[in-house]
Amino acid sequence: MGLRSSAILDGGLHIFNGSYHPSYFGWYDLVLAYAIVFSFLTGSLKPKIQDSIMGLVGFFIISASWINTYEADHFFIAAGLICFCRFFLVFVFARSLVCRLDYPTAESVLLFIHGILVISAIFWYSLQFGEQNRLAASAMTSASFGQVCAIMCLLFYARKNYLALFSSFILLFLSFSRTSLLLFILLIVIQNRQLIPLNLLKYAVVFFLIAMLGIRVLQQYGGTETQVVLESRFSTEEIANLNGRTEIWSNASEQIRNRHISPSGIGFHMTPSLIKNSNLKFFRPNDGSYHVPPHYHNLLIEYTLSLGAFSLVIFFYLLKRIWQAFQSNCSAAFFIYAFFFGSQILDYTIFAPKEIVVFAQKC
């Protein structure tokens, strides 16, 4: 999942024209493996039978997707296995950590990690302000950092920590991530659906005033770059076509209609090959180059094409979790699950080359 450092330090551009999503093996994988082995030997890590079943189901779904793949280069299998092992082992490790400790301690760990990201983002922002006025943490895009801040805002709201909520909202706002902002507001409205409109309006006015104050400060001290950011974020053309996503999704619909997609999918990690073969690209007027999307910006499309009918298992499990958390009025769990699902439908960030991890492999 990690990009090489050069790709991040040179601007993090999605310079990718391959047939599958690569998964660079790096030192962070060794750190993860050491943490798991050490925890297992000391008795801190105690996997449950449900974890093993989930792992086997996931491995079967991914393996089945490779049966009818048309890619001659089989290195994509290694990339897919590395990606699967990362997610599965992190899940097992995190679940065991939460079960062994308690939920407040687990949240404290999350807050500590978030604090590191915030410090990194502020330091990066201080160096880039005037040239790049969208807040982002090191080795992350503004959109990815905005998603992290939105989840933390929702978590602080669920815990009624309003000071931390407004601090995180400022960071979310400075990322200028439209998707994260809209999903944050939508989930707040859903959570407060029983409030009278007047109280709901009170929350809306407070967040609106913070946003307007932030825009005014940036216009005063941010230079011309702030105007560029604001014009882009409020561009009616970008909003109308969801920043090019509607064209990307239309291309995916054509792939489904015009190609023979196996019931088991075209292969895990293989969606870039469809984008490449369909010659989908966007012209960059500023430098005269073309941008090739690295993925379809949609969780449903990516998994449907990659894994075929078996992707329904994943969607069912995720939607079931969202509904269970909603019915049980478990605000924190509902916010995290629902935000993840909503953001991945509009801004797919699971696979490389999206910068979604802090750890990056040195060249």
CSV table of N, CA, C and O in Angstrom, one decimal, residues 184-237:
chain,number,residue,atom,x,y,z
A,184,PHE,N,-19.4,14.4,6.8
A,184,PHE,CA,-19.4,14.8,8.2
A,184,PHE,C,-20.8,15.4,8.6
A,184,PHE,O,-21.4,15.1,9.6
A,185,ILE,N,-21.2,16.4,7.8
A,185,ILE,CA,-22.4,17.1,8.0
A,185,ILE,C,-23.6,16.1,7.9
A,185,ILE,O,-24.5,16.2,8.7
A,186,LEU,N,-23.6,15.3,6.9
A,186,LEU,CA,-24.7,14.3,6.7
A,186,LEU,C,-24.9,13.4,7.9
A,186,LEU,O,-26.0,13.1,8.4
A,187,LEU,N,-23.8,12.8,8.4
A,187,LEU,CA,-23.8,11.9,9.5
A,187,LEU,C,-24.3,12.6,10.8
A,187,LEU,O,-25.0,12.0,11.7
A,188,ILE,N,-23.8,13.9,11.0
A,188,ILE,CA,-24.3,14.7,12.1
A,188,ILE,C,-25.8,14.9,12.1
A,188,ILE,O,-26.5,14.7,13.1
A,189,VAL,N,-26.3,15.1,10.9
A,189,VAL,CA,-27.8,15.3,10.7
A,189,VAL,C,-28.5,14.0,11.0
A,189,VAL,O,-29.5,14.0,11.7
A,190,ILE,N,-28.0,12.9,10.5
A,190,ILE,CA,-28.6,11.6,10.8
A,190,ILE,C,-28.6,11.3,12.3
A,190,ILE,O,-29.6,10.8,12.8
A,191,GLN,N,-27.5,11.6,12.9
A,191,GLN,CA,-27.4,11.3,14.4
A,191,GLN,C,-28.4,12.1,15.2
A,191,GLN,O,-28.9,11.7,16.2
A,192,ASN,N,-28.7,13.4,14.6
A,192,ASN,CA,-29.6,14.3,15.4
A,192,ASN,C,-30.9,14.4,14.7
A,192,ASN,O,-31.6,15.5,14.7
A,193,ARG,N,-31.3,13.3,14.0
A,193,ARG,CA,-32.6,13.4,13.3
A,193,ARG,C,-33.8,13.6,14.1
A,193,ARG,O,-34.8,14.1,13.6
A,194,GLN,N,-33.7,13.4,15.5
A,194,GLN,CA,-34.8,13.6,16.4
A,194,GLN,C,-34.8,15.0,17.0
A,194,GLN,O,-35.8,15.3,17.7
A,195,LEU,N,-33.8,15.7,16.7
A,195,LEU,CA,-33.7,17.1,17.3
A,195,LEU,C,-34.7,18.0,16.5
A,195,LEU,O,-35.0,17.7,15.3
A,196,ILE,N,-35.2,19.0,17.2
A,196,ILE,CA,-36.1,19.9,16.5
A,196,ILE,C,-35.3,20.7,15.5
A,196,ILE,O,-34.1,20.9,15.8
A,197,PRO,N,-35.9,21.2,14.4
A,197,PRO,CA,-35.1,21.9,13.4
A,197,PRO,C,-34.3,23.1,14.0
A,197,PRO,O,-33.3,23.4,13.5
A,198,LEU,N,-34.8,23.7,15.0
A,198,LEU,CA,-34.2,24.9,15.5
A,198,LEU,C,-32.8,24.6,16.1
A,198,LEU,O,-31.8,25.3,15.9
A,199,ASN,N,-32.7,23.5,16.9
A,199,ASN,CA,-31.5,23.0,17.5
A,199,ASN,C,-30.5,22.6,16.4
A,199,ASN,O,-29.3,22.8,16.5
A,200,LEU,N,-31.0,21.9,15.4
A,200,LEU,CA,-30.2,21.4,14.3
A,200,LEU,C,-29.6,22.6,13.5
A,200,LEU,O,-28.5,22.6,13.1
A,201,LEU,N,-30.5,23.7,13.4
A,201,LEU,CA,-30.0,24.9,12.7
A,201,LEU,C,-28.9,25.6,13.5
A,201,LEU,O,-28.0,26.2,12.9
A,202,LYS,N,-29.0,25.5,14.8
A,202,LYS,CA,-27.9,26.1,15.7
A,202,LYS,C,-26.6,25.5,15.4
A,202,LYS,O,-25.6,26.2,15.2
A,203,TYR,N,-26.5,24.1,15.2
A,203,TYR,CA,-25.2,23.5,14.9
A,203,TYR,C,-24.7,23.9,13.5
A,203,TYR,O,-23.6,24.2,13.3
A,204,ALA,N,-25.7,24.0,12.6
A,204,ALA,CA,-25.3,24.4,11.2
A,204,ALA,C,-24.7,25.8,11.2
A,204,ALA,O,-23.7,26.1,10.5
A,205,VAL,N,-25.3,26.7,11.9
A,205,VAL,CA,-24.9,28.1,11.9
A,205,VAL,C,-23.5,28.2,12.5
A,205,VAL,O,-22.6,28.9,12.0
A,206,VAL,N,-23.2,27.4,13.6
A,206,VAL,CA,-21.9,27.5,14.3
A,206,VAL,C,-20.8,27.0,13.3
A,206,VAL,O,-19.8,27.7,13.1
A,207,PHE,N,-21.0,25.9,12.6
A,207,PHE,CA,-20.0,25.3,11.7
A,207,PHE,C,-19.9,26.3,10.5
A,207,PHE,O,-18.8,26.4,9.9
A,208,PHE,N,-21.0,26.9,10.0
A,208,PHE,CA,-20.9,27.8,8.9
A,208,PHE,C,-20.1,29.0,9.3
A,208,PHE,O,-19.3,29.5,8.5
A,209,LEU,N,-20.3,29.6,10.5
A,209,LEU,CA,-19.5,30.7,10.9
A,209,LEU,C,-18.0,30.4,11.0
A,209,LEU,O,-17.2,31.2,10.6
A,210,ILE,N,-17.7,29.2,11.5
A,210,ILE,CA,-16.3,28.8,11.6
A,210,ILE,C,-15.7,28.7,10.2
A,210,ILE,O,-14.5,29.2,9.9
A,211,ALA,N,-16.4,28.2,9.2
A,211,ALA,CA,-16.0,28.1,7.9
A,211,ALA,C,-15.7,29.4,7.2
A,211,ALA,O,-14.7,29.7,6.6
A,212,MET,N,-16.7,30.3,7.4
A,212,MET,CA,-16.6,31.7,6.8
A,212,MET,C,-15.4,32.4,7.4
A,212,MET,O,-14.6,33.1,6.7
A,213,LEU,N,-15.2,32.3,8.7
A,213,LEU,CA,-14.0,32.9,9.4
A,213,LEU,C,-12.7,32.3,8.8
A,213,LEU,O,-11.8,33.1,8.6
A,214,GLY,N,-12.7,31.0,8.6
A,214,GLY,CA,-11.5,30.4,8.1
A,214,GLY,C,-11.2,30.9,6.7
A,214,GLY,O,-10.0,31.2,6.3
A,215,ILE,N,-12.2,31.0,5.9
A,215,ILE,CA,-12.0,31.5,4.5
A,215,ILE,C,-11.5,32.9,4.5
A,215,ILE,O,-10.6,33.3,3.7
A,216,ARG,N,-12.1,33.8,5.4
A,216,ARG,CA,-11.6,35.2,5.4
A,216,ARG,C,-10.2,35.3,5.8
A,216,ARG,O,-9.4,36.1,5.3
A,217,VAL,N,-9.8,34.5,6.8
A,217,VAL,CA,-8.4,34.5,7.3
A,217,VAL,C,-7.4,34.1,6.2
A,217,VAL,O,-6.4,34.7,5.9
A,218,LEU,N,-7.8,33.0,5.5
A,218,LEU,CA,-7.0,32.5,4.4
A,218,LEU,C,-6.9,33.5,3.2
A,218,LEU,O,-5.8,33.7,2.6
A,219,GLN,N,-8.0,34.2,2.9
A,219,GLN,CA,-8.0,35.2,1.9
A,219,GLN,C,-7.0,36.4,2.3
A,219,GLN,O,-6.4,37.0,1.4
A,220,GLN,N,-7.0,36.6,3.6
A,220,GLN,CA,-6.2,37.8,4.0
A,220,GLN,C,-4.7,37.4,4.0
A,220,GLN,O,-3.9,38.3,3.6
A,221,TYR,N,-4.3,36.2,4.4
A,221,TYR,CA,-2.9,35.9,4.6
A,221,TYR,C,-2.4,34.8,3.6
A,221,TYR,O,-1.2,34.5,3.6
A,222,GLY,N,-3.3,34.1,2.9
A,222,GLY,CA,-2.9,33.0,2.1
A,222,GLY,C,-2.4,33.3,0.7
A,222,GLY,O,-1.9,32.4,0.0
A,223,GLY,N,-2.4,34.5,0.3
A,223,GLY,CA,-1.9,34.9,-1.1
A,223,GLY,C,-2.8,34.3,-2.2
A,223,GLY,O,-4.0,33.9,-2.0
A,224,THR,N,-2.3,34.3,-3.4
A,224,THR,CA,-3.0,33.9,-4.6
A,224,THR,C,-3.4,32.5,-4.6
A,224,THR,O,-4.4,32.0,-5.2
A,225,GLU,N,-2.6,31.6,-3.9
A,225,GLU,CA,-2.8,30.2,-3.8
A,225,GLU,C,-4.2,29.9,-3.2
A,225,GLU,O,-4.9,29.0,-3.6
A,226,THR,N,-4.6,30.7,-2.2
A,226,THR,CA,-5.8,30.5,-1.5
A,226,THR,C,-7.0,30.7,-2.5
A,226,THR,O,-8.0,29.9,-2.5
A,227,GLN,N,-6.9,31.7,-3.4
A,227,GLN,CA,-7.9,32.0,-4.3
A,227,GLN,C,-8.0,30.8,-5.3
A,227,GLN,O,-9.1,30.4,-5.7
A,228,VAL,N,-6.9,30.2,-5.7
A,228,VAL,CA,-6.9,29.1,-6.6
A,228,VAL,C,-7.6,27.9,-5.9
A,228,VAL,O,-8.4,27.2,-6.6
A,229,VAL,N,-7.3,27.7,-4.6
A,229,VAL,CA,-8.0,26.6,-3.9
A,229,VAL,C,-9.5,26.8,-3.8
A,229,VAL,O,-10.3,25.9,-4.1
A,230,LEU,N,-9.9,28.0,-3.5
A,230,LEU,CA,-11.3,28.3,-3.3
A,230,LEU,C,-12.0,28.2,-4.6
A,230,LEU,O,-13.2,27.7,-4.7
A,231,GLU,N,-11.4,28.7,-5.7
A,231,GLU,CA,-12.1,28.6,-7.0
A,231,GLU,C,-12.3,27.1,-7.4
A,231,GLU,O,-13.3,26.7,-8.0
A,232,SER,N,-11.3,26.3,-7.1
A,232,SER,CA,-11.4,24.8,-7.4
A,232,SER,C,-12.5,24.2,-6.5
A,232,SER,O,-13.3,23.4,-7.1
A,233,ARG,N,-12.5,24.5,-5.2
A,233,ARG,CA,-13.4,23.8,-4.3
A,233,ARG,C,-14.8,24.2,-4.6
A,233,ARG,O,-15.8,23.4,-4.4
A,234,PHE,N,-15.1,25.5,-5.1
A,234,PHE,CA,-16.4,25.9,-5.3
A,234,PHE,C,-16.8,26.0,-6.8
A,234,PHE,O,-17.8,26.6,-7.2
A,235,SER,N,-16.0,25.4,-7.6
A,235,SER,CA,-16.2,25.3,-9.1
A,235,SER,C,-17.5,24.5,-9.3
A,235,SER,O,-17.6,23.4,-9.0
A,236,THR,N,-18.4,25.2,-10.0
A,236,THR,CA,-19.7,24.5,-10.3
A,236,THR,C,-19.5,23.3,-11.3
A,236,THR,O,-20.2,22.3,-11.2
A,237,GLU,N,-18.5,23.5,-12.2
A,237,GLU,CA,-18.2,22.4,-13.1
A,237,GLU,C,-17.7,21.1,-12.4
A,237,GLU,O,-18.1,20.0,-12.7
